[in-house]
PDB file of C-alpha atoms in Angstrom:
ATOM      1  CA  MET A   1      91.243  92.290 117.242  1.00  0.00           C
ATOM      2  CA  ILE A   2      89.226  92.259 114.027  1.00  0.00           C
ATOM      3  CA  ASN A   3      87.455  95.521 113.261  1.00  0.00           C
ATOM      4  CA  ASN A   4      84.117  94.684 111.654  1.00  0.00           C
ATOM      5  CA  GLU A   5      83.908  98.181 110.209  1.00  0.00           C
ATOM      6  CA  TRP A   6      86.820  97.608 107.809  1.00  0.00           C
ATOM      7  CA  LEU A   7      84.943  95.656 105.148  1.00  0.00           C
ATOM      8  CA  LYS A   8      85.533  97.890 102.115  1.00  0.00           C
ATOM      9  CA  ARG A   9      88.493  98.071  99.765  1.00  0.00           C
ATOM     10  CA  ASP A  10      88.948 101.780 100.568  1.00  0.00           C
ATOM     11  CA  ASP A  11      89.671 100.881 104.219  1.00  0.00           C
ATOM     12  CA  TYR A  12      93.053  99.384 103.238  1.00  0.00           C
ATOM     13  CA  ARG A  13      96.207 101.195 102.150  1.00  0.00           C
ATOM     14  CA  TYR A  14      98.382  98.471 100.661  1.00  0.00           C
ATOM     15  CA  PHE A  15      97.448  95.630  98.290  1.00  0.00           C
ATOM     16  CA  TYR A  16      99.176  92.542  97.003  1.00  0.00           C
ATOM     17  CA  THR A  17      97.545  90.579  94.179  1.00  0.00           C
ATOM     18  CA  ILE A  18      97.719  86.793  94.423  1.00  0.00           C
ATOM     19  CA  PRO A  19      96.068  84.279  92.080  1.00  0.00           C
ATOM     20  CA  THR A  20      94.527  81.242  93.736  1.00  0.00           C
ATOM     21  CA  ARG A  21      95.752  77.781  92.745  1.00  0.00           C
ATOM     22  CA  TRP A  22      93.793  74.619  92.028  1.00  0.00           C
ATOM     23  CA  ASN A  23      95.277  72.891  95.079  1.00  0.00           C
ATOM     24  CA  ASP A  24      94.141  75.770  97.345  1.00  0.00           C
ATOM     25  CA  ASN A  25      90.575  74.426  97.112  1.00  0.00           C
ATOM     26  CA  ASP A  26      89.311  71.895  99.609  1.00  0.00           C
ATOM     27  CA  GLN A  27      86.916  69.020  98.940  1.00  0.00           C
ATOM     28  CA  PHE A  28      83.965  71.434  99.166  1.00  0.00           C
ATOM     29  CA  GLY A  29      85.237  73.534  96.261  1.00  0.00           C
ATOM     30  CA  HIS A  30      86.387  76.633  98.149  1.00  0.00           C
ATOM     31  CA  LEU A  31      89.706  77.785  99.570  1.00  0.00           C
ATOM     32  CA  ASN A  32      90.848  75.707 102.497  1.00  0.00           C
ATOM     33  CA  ASN A  33      90.852  77.745 105.729  1.00  0.00           C
ATOM     34  CA  VAL A  34      94.630  77.544 106.128  1.00  0.00           C
ATOM     35  CA  ILE A  35      95.083  79.242 102.731  1.00  0.00           C
ATOM     36  CA  TYR A  36      93.539  82.453 104.072  1.00  0.00           C
ATOM     37  CA  TYR A  37      96.345  82.620 106.651  1.00  0.00           C
ATOM     38  CA  ARG A  38      98.954  81.889 103.983  1.00  0.00           C
ATOM     39  CA  LEU A  39      97.621  84.818 101.937  1.00  0.00           C
ATOM     40  CA  TYR A  40      97.588  87.130 104.965  1.00  0.00           C
ATOM     41  CA  GLU A  41     101.157  86.195 105.784  1.00  0.00           C
ATOM     42  CA  ALA A  42     102.198  86.721 102.153  1.00  0.00           C
ATOM     43  CA  VAL A  43     100.904  90.301 102.046  1.00  0.00           C
ATOM     44  CA  ILE A  44     102.592  91.149 105.356  1.00  0.00           C
ATOM     45  CA  ILE A  45     105.918  89.671 104.253  1.00  0.00           C
ATOM     46  CA  GLN A  46     105.738  91.572 100.961  1.00  0.00           C
ATOM     47  CA  TYR A  47     104.884  94.805 102.766  1.00  0.00           C
ATOM     48  CA  VAL A  48     107.650  94.467 105.380  1.00  0.00           C
ATOM     49  CA  THR A  49     110.180  93.441 102.712  1.00  0.00           C
ATOM     50  CA  GLU A  50     109.314  96.540 100.665  1.00  0.00           C
ATOM     51  CA  ALA A  51     109.712  98.596 103.858  1.00  0.00           C
ATOM     52  CA  GLY A  52     113.323  97.438 104.083  1.00  0.00           C
ATOM     53  CA  ILE A  53     113.710  94.368 106.277  1.00  0.00           C
ATOM     54  CA  ASP A  54     116.215  91.772 105.085  1.00  0.00           C
ATOM     55  CA  TRP A  55     114.728  88.503 106.324  1.00  0.00           C
ATOM     56  CA  MET A  56     117.941  86.609 105.716  1.00  0.00           C
ATOM     57  CA  GLN A  57     120.425  89.024 107.302  1.00  0.00           C
ATOM     58  CA  ASP A  58     118.844  91.374 109.826  1.00  0.00           C
ATOM     59  CA  ARG A  59     119.427  90.765 113.520  1.00  0.00           C
ATOM     60  CA  VAL A  60     115.894  91.827 114.456  1.00  0.00           C
ATOM     61  CA  ILE A  61     113.105  89.889 112.729  1.00  0.00           C
ATOM     62  CA  PRO A  62     109.308  89.659 113.105  1.00  0.00           C
ATOM     63  CA  PHE A  63     107.500  86.683 114.643  1.00  0.00           C
ATOM     64  CA  THR A  64     103.780  86.123 114.447  1.00  0.00           C
ATOM     65  CA  ALA A  65     102.307  86.539 117.932  1.00  0.00           C
ATOM     66  CA  GLU A  66      98.602  86.487 117.078  1.00  0.00           C
ATOM     67  CA  SER A  67      96.324  85.977 114.084  1.00  0.00           C
ATOM     68  CA  GLN A  68      92.610  85.817 113.398  1.00  0.00           C
ATOM     69  CA  CYS A  69      90.356  85.421 110.377  1.00  0.00           C
ATOM     70  CA  ARG A  70      86.656  86.042 109.905  1.00  0.00           C
ATOM     71  CA  PHE A  71      85.234  84.319 106.833  1.00  0.00           C
ATOM     72  CA  LEU A  72      82.493  86.389 105.199  1.00  0.00           C
ATOM     73  CA  ARG A  73      81.959  84.479 101.953  1.00  0.00           C
ATOM     74  CA  ALA A  74      83.746  81.721 100.101  1.00  0.00           C
ATOM     75  CA  VAL A  75      86.391  82.254  97.457  1.00  0.00           C
ATOM     76  CA  SER A  76      87.824  79.534  95.252  1.00  0.00           C
ATOM     77  CA  PHE A  77      90.092  78.761  92.346  1.00  0.00           C
ATOM     78  CA  PRO A  78      90.349  80.430  89.812  1.00  0.00           C
ATOM     79  CA  ASP A  79      89.700  83.666  91.757  1.00  0.00           C
ATOM     80  CA  VAL A  80      92.437  86.290  91.704  1.00  0.00           C
ATOM     81  CA  LEU A  81      92.581  88.038  95.064  1.00  0.00           C
ATOM     82  CA  ASP A  82      93.720  91.461  96.162  1.00  0.00           C
ATOM     83  CA  VAL A  83      94.924  91.084  99.723  1.00  0.00           C
ATOM     84  CA  GLY A  84      94.573  94.368 101.615  1.00  0.00           C
ATOM     85  CA  LEU A  85      96.697  95.492 104.544  1.00  0.00           C
ATOM     86  CA  ARG A  86      96.370  98.377 106.960  1.00  0.00           C
ATOM     87  CA  VAL A  87      98.692  99.141 109.903  1.00  0.00           C
ATOM     88  CA  THR A  88      96.459  99.678 112.942  1.00  0.00           C
ATOM     89  CA  LYS A  89      98.964 100.024 115.781  1.00  0.00           C
ATOM     90  CA  VAL A  90     102.703 100.498 116.130  1.00  0.00           C
ATOM     91  CA  GLY A  91     104.086  99.664 119.560  1.00  0.00           C
ATOM     92  CA  ARG A  92     107.616  99.467 120.944  1.00  0.00           C
ATOM     93  CA  SER A  93     108.274  95.970 119.629  1.00  0.00           C
ATOM     94  CA  SER A  94     105.026  95.027 117.875  1.00  0.00           C
ATOM     95  CA  VAL A  95     102.882  96.001 114.911  1.00  0.00           C
ATOM     96  CA  ASN A  96      99.189  95.200 114.449  1.00  0.00           C
ATOM     97  CA  TYR A  97      97.691  94.782 110.985  1.00  0.00           C
ATOM     98  CA  ALA A  98      94.144  94.664 109.659  1.00  0.00           C
ATOM     99  CA  LEU A  99      93.842  92.414 106.624  1.00  0.00           C
ATOM    100  CA  ALA A 100      91.214  91.592 104.030  1.00  0.00           C
ATOM    101  CA  LEU A 101      90.745  89.421 100.953  1.00  0.00           C
ATOM    102  CA  PHE A 102      88.938  90.917  97.963  1.00  0.00           C
ATOM    103  CA  ARG A 103      88.099  89.255  94.666  1.00  0.00           C
ATOM    104  CA  GLN A 104      89.455  91.453  91.909  1.00  0.00           C
ATOM    105  CA  GLY A 105      86.840  93.995  90.938  1.00  0.00           C
ATOM    106  CA  GLU A 106      84.894  93.685  94.197  1.00  0.00           C
ATOM    107  CA  ASP A 107      84.765  96.311  96.932  1.00  0.00           C
ATOM    108  CA  GLU A 108      83.362  94.073  99.702  1.00  0.00           C
ATOM    109  CA  ALA A 109      85.785  91.828 101.594  1.00  0.00           C
ATOM    110  CA  ALA A 110      85.367  88.062 101.352  1.00  0.00           C
ATOM    111  CA  ALA A 111      87.359  87.696 104.593  1.00  0.00           C
ATOM    112  CA  ILE A 112      88.878  90.041 107.167  1.00  0.00           C
ATOM    113  CA  GLY A 113      91.696  89.373 109.574  1.00  0.00           C
ATOM    114  CA  HIS A 114      94.010  90.612 112.270  1.00  0.00           C
ATOM    115  CA  TRP A 115      97.731  89.880 112.661  1.00  0.00           C
ATOM    116  CA  VAL A 116     100.335  90.918 115.227  1.00  0.00           C
ATOM    117  CA  TYR A 117     104.067  90.785 114.578  1.00  0.00           C
ATOM    118  CA  VAL A 118     106.503  91.066 117.480  1.00  0.00           C
ATOM    119  CA  TYR A 119     110.059  91.950 116.552  1.00  0.00           C
ATOM    120  CA  VAL A 120     112.654  89.717 118.213  1.00  0.00           C
ATOM    121  CA  ASP A 121     116.395  89.219 118.278  1.00  0.00           C
ATOM    122  CA  ARG A 122     117.215  86.449 115.798  1.00  0.00           C
ATOM    123  CA  GLU A 123     119.489  84.633 118.263  1.00  0.00           C
ATOM    124  CA  THR A 124     117.781  85.092 121.635  1.00  0.00           C
ATOM    125  CA  GLN A 125     114.217  85.357 120.288  1.00  0.00           C
ATOM    126  CA  ARG A 126     113.547  88.038 122.895  1.00  0.00           C
ATOM    127  CA  PRO A 127     111.463  91.123 121.972  1.00  0.00           C
ATOM    128  CA  GLN A 128     113.425  94.059 120.553  1.00  0.00           C
ATOM    129  CA  PRO A 129     112.449  97.583 119.531  1.00  0.00           C
ATOM    130  CA  ILE A 130     111.180  97.774 115.974  1.00  0.00           C
ATOM    131  CA  PRO A 131     114.074  98.819 113.693  1.00  0.00           C
ATOM    132  CA  GLU A 132     113.787 102.535 112.897  1.00  0.00           C
ATOM    133  CA  ALA A 133     113.410 102.115 109.113  1.00  0.00           C
ATOM    134  CA  ILE A 134     110.549  99.666 109.655  1.00  0.00           C
ATOM    135  CA  ARG A 135     108.962 101.895 112.296  1.00  0.00           C
ATOM    136  CA  GLN A 136     109.003 104.877 109.932  1.00  0.00           C
ATOM    137  CA  ALA A 137     107.375 102.843 107.149  1.00  0.00           C
ATOM    138  CA  MET A 138     104.693 101.514 109.512  1.00  0.00           C
ATOM    139  CA  GLN A 139     103.910 104.964 110.932  1.00  0.00           C
ATOM    140  CA  ARG A 140     103.702 106.417 107.420  1.00  0.00           C
ATOM    141  CA  ASP A 141     100.927 103.950 106.573  1.00  0.00           C
ATOM    142  CA  PHE A 142      99.200 104.103 109.975  1.00  0.00           C
TER     143      PHE A 142
END
């Protein structure tokens, strides 16, 4: 669930900078809603990759189980965005993240979000315990 208190840059522990693209804008001149989710997913993938998961080889991989976005104010090309991530809960097989989009140089979020990954067996797609290396990285940043 989205925490409305996490609106400031200092509320997040990990950032990934992503420039917007011309084709990210919709006909109204701001980022299309689906782009916000693409940016949220990008920061999570970068974070989990840096924590040690090998998306192409590992037996246990994360699936998106839930996502939300609250739009606070429009962003558009050519904005460069810092996408913030904070681990909010580490369960047996799932991790919850708080997310936010910030224009570079701004401390107030333009959008905030929530994302849940459930770790599953690549073949059976059944929930599995979070791999220990990933768990340690998530708990370090919790």
